[in-house]
Coordinates of C-alpha atoms in Angstrom, one line a residue:
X1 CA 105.4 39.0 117.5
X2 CA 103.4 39.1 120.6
X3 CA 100.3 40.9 121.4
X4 CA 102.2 43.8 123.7
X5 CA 104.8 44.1 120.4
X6 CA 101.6 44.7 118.6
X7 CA 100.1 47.1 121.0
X8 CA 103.2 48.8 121.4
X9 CA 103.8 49.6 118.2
X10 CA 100.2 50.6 117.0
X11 CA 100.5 53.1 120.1
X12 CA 103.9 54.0 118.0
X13 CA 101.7 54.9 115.0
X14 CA 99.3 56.8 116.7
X15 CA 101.4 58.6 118.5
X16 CA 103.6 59.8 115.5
X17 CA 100.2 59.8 113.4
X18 CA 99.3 62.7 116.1
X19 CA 102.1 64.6 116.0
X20 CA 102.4 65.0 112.2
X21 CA 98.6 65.9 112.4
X22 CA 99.3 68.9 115.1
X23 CA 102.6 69.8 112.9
X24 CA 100.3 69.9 109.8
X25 CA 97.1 72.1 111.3
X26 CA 100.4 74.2 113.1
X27 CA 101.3 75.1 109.8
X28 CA 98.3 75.5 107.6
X29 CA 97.3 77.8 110.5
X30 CA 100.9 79.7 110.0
X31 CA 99.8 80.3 106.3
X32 CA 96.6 81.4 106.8
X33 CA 97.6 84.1 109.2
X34 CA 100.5 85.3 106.9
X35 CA 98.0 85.3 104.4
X36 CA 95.9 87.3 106.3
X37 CA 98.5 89.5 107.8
X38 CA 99.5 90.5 104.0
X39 CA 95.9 91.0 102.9
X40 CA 95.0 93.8 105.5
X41 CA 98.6 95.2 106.6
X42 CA 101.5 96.3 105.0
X43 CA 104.8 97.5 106.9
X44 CA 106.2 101.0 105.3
X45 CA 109.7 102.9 106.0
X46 CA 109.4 106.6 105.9
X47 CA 112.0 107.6 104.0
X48 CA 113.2 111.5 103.3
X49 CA 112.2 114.7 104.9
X50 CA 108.7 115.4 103.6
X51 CA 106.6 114.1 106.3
X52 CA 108.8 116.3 108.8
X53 CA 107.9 117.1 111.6
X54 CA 105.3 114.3 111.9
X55 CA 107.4 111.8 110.5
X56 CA 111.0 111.1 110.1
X57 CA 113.4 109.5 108.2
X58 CA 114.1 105.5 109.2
X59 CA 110.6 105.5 111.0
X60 CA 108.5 102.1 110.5
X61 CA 104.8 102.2 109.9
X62 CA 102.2 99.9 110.0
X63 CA 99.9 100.7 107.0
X64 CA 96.2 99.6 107.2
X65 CA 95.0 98.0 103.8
X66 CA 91.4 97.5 104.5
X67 CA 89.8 100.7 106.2
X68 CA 89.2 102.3 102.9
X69 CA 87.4 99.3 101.6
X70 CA 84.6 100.9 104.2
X71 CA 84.7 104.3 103.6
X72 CA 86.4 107.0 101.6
X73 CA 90.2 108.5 102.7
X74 CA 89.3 112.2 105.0
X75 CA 91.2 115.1 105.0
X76 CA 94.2 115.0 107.6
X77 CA 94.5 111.2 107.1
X78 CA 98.0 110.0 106.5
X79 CA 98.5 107.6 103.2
X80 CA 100.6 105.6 101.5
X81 CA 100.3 105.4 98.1
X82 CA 102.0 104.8 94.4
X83 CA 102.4 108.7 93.5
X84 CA 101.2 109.1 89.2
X85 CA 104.7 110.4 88.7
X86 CA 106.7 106.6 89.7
X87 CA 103.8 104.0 90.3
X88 CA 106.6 101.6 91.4
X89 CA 107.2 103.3 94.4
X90 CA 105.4 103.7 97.6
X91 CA 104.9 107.3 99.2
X92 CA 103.2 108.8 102.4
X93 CA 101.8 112.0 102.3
X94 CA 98.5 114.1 103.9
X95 CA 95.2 114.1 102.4
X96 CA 94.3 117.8 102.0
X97 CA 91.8 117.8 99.9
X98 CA 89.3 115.0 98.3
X99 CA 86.9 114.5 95.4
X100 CA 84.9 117.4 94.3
X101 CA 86.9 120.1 96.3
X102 CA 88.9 123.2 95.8
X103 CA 92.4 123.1 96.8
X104 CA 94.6 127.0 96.2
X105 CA 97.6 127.3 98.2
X106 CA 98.6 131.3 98.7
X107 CA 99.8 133.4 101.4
X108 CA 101.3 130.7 103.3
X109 CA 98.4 128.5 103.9
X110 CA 96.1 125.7 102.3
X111 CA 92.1 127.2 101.3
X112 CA 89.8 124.5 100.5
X113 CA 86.6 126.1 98.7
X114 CA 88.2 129.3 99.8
X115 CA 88.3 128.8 103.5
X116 CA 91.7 128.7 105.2
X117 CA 92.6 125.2 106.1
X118 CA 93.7 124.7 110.0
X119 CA 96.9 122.6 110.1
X120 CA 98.4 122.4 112.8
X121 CA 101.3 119.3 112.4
X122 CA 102.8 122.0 110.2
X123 CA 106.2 123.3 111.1
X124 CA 106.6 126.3 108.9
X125 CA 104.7 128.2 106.1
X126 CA 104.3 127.1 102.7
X127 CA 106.3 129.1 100.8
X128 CA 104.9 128.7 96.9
X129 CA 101.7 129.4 95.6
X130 CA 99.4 126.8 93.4
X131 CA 96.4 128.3 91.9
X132 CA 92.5 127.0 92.4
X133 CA 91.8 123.7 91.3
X134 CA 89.2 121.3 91.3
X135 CA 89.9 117.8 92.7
X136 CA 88.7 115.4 90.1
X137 CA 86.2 112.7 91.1
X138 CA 87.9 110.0 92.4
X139 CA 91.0 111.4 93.2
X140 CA 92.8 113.0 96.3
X141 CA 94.5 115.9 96.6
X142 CA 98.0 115.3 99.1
X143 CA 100.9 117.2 100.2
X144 CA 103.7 116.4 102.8
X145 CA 103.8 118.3 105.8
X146 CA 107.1 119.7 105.3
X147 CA 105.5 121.4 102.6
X148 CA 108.7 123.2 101.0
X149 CA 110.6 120.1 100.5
X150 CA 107.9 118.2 99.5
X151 CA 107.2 116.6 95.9
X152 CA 103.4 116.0 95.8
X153 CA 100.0 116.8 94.5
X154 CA 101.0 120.4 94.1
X155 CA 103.8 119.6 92.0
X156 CA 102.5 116.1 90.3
X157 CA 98.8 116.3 90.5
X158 CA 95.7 114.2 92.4
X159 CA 96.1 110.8 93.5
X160 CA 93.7 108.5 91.6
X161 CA 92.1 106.6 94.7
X162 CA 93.2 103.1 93.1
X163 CA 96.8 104.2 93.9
X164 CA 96.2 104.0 97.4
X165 CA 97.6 101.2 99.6
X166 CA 96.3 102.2 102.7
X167 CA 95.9 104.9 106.3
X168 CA 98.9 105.4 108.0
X169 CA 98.0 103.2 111.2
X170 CA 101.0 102.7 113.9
X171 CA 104.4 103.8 114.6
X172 CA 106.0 100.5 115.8
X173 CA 109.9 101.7 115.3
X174 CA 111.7 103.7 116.8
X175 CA 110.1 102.3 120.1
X176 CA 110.6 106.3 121.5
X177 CA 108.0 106.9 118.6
X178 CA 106.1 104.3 119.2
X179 CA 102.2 104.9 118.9
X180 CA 99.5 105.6 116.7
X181 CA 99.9 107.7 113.2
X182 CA 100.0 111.4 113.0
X183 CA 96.6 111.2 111.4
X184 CA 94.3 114.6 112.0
X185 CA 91.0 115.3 112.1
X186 CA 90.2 118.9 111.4

């Protein structure tokens, strides 16, 4: 074999050397993107009428996993959670009402400590009553915003806070509906 065989062929190598290297960093960067995609997000289909008018039925959601790593869920936030009734499942509901408050539902509206919660991504009164309780440390208080076809807090009680997956974040499907949550300040 001559010397330009040789050369030829050792510029074989290191070319194919190259492009298994590139296909190898390619991929490990692939994984740990995916990984890191699955640590902090979490894609979630609405599913029923609860969340109605806010929210609706076939609607995609992506659900941030991380922001309550930093601080504590707020009232008006939207969650998604494993309700104490079916841990197996995953639900989205409003917080209402956290740790330490009073939550009372009468006359058609929400009182926390007595004073009538504004709620404005409500379409319609509630129509039930649930008498004065405390929210127990540690635990959220949460009801759907079509409150009278709703199965939550009122119904199966507070929401330990290690059931929580994460905020509601962004509405990616429908693309008409396409935007941030229906989260709410008060």
């Amino acid at each position: 074999m001559s010397y330009n065989q040789n050369l030829v062929k050792s510029r074989e190598s290191d070319k194919m050397k190259a492009i298994i290297r590139e296909i190898l960093w390619t991929i490990l960067l692939a994984l740990i993107i995916f990984g890191a995609l699955q640590v902090t997000v979490q894609s979630f289909r609405v599913e029923g009428s609860s969340m109605e008018p806010s929210l609706h039925t076939g609607q995609y959601l992506m659900v941030n996993k991380v922001v309550y790593r930093f601080h504590p869920p707020q009232r008006g936030e939207v969650i998604v959670f494993h309700p104490p009734i079916n841990p197996s499942r995953d639900y989205i509901k409003r917080v209402i009402a956290v740790p330490g408050e009073t939550v009372e539902v009468r006359a058609g509206g929400v009182y926390i400590d007595g004073i009538p919660l504004d709620e404005p991504y409500l379409g319609e009164p509630t129509n039930y009553t649930f008498s004065h309780q405390e929210v127990p440390p540690d635990n959220y208080f949460v009801l759907g915003d079509n409150r009278n076809h709703s199965s939550d807090s009122h119904i199966w009680g507070a929401v330990p806070r290690h059931n929580i997956v994460g905020k509601a974040w962004f509405c990616y499907w429908p693309v008409w509906e396409w935007g941030s949550a229906p989260n709410y300040s008060p």
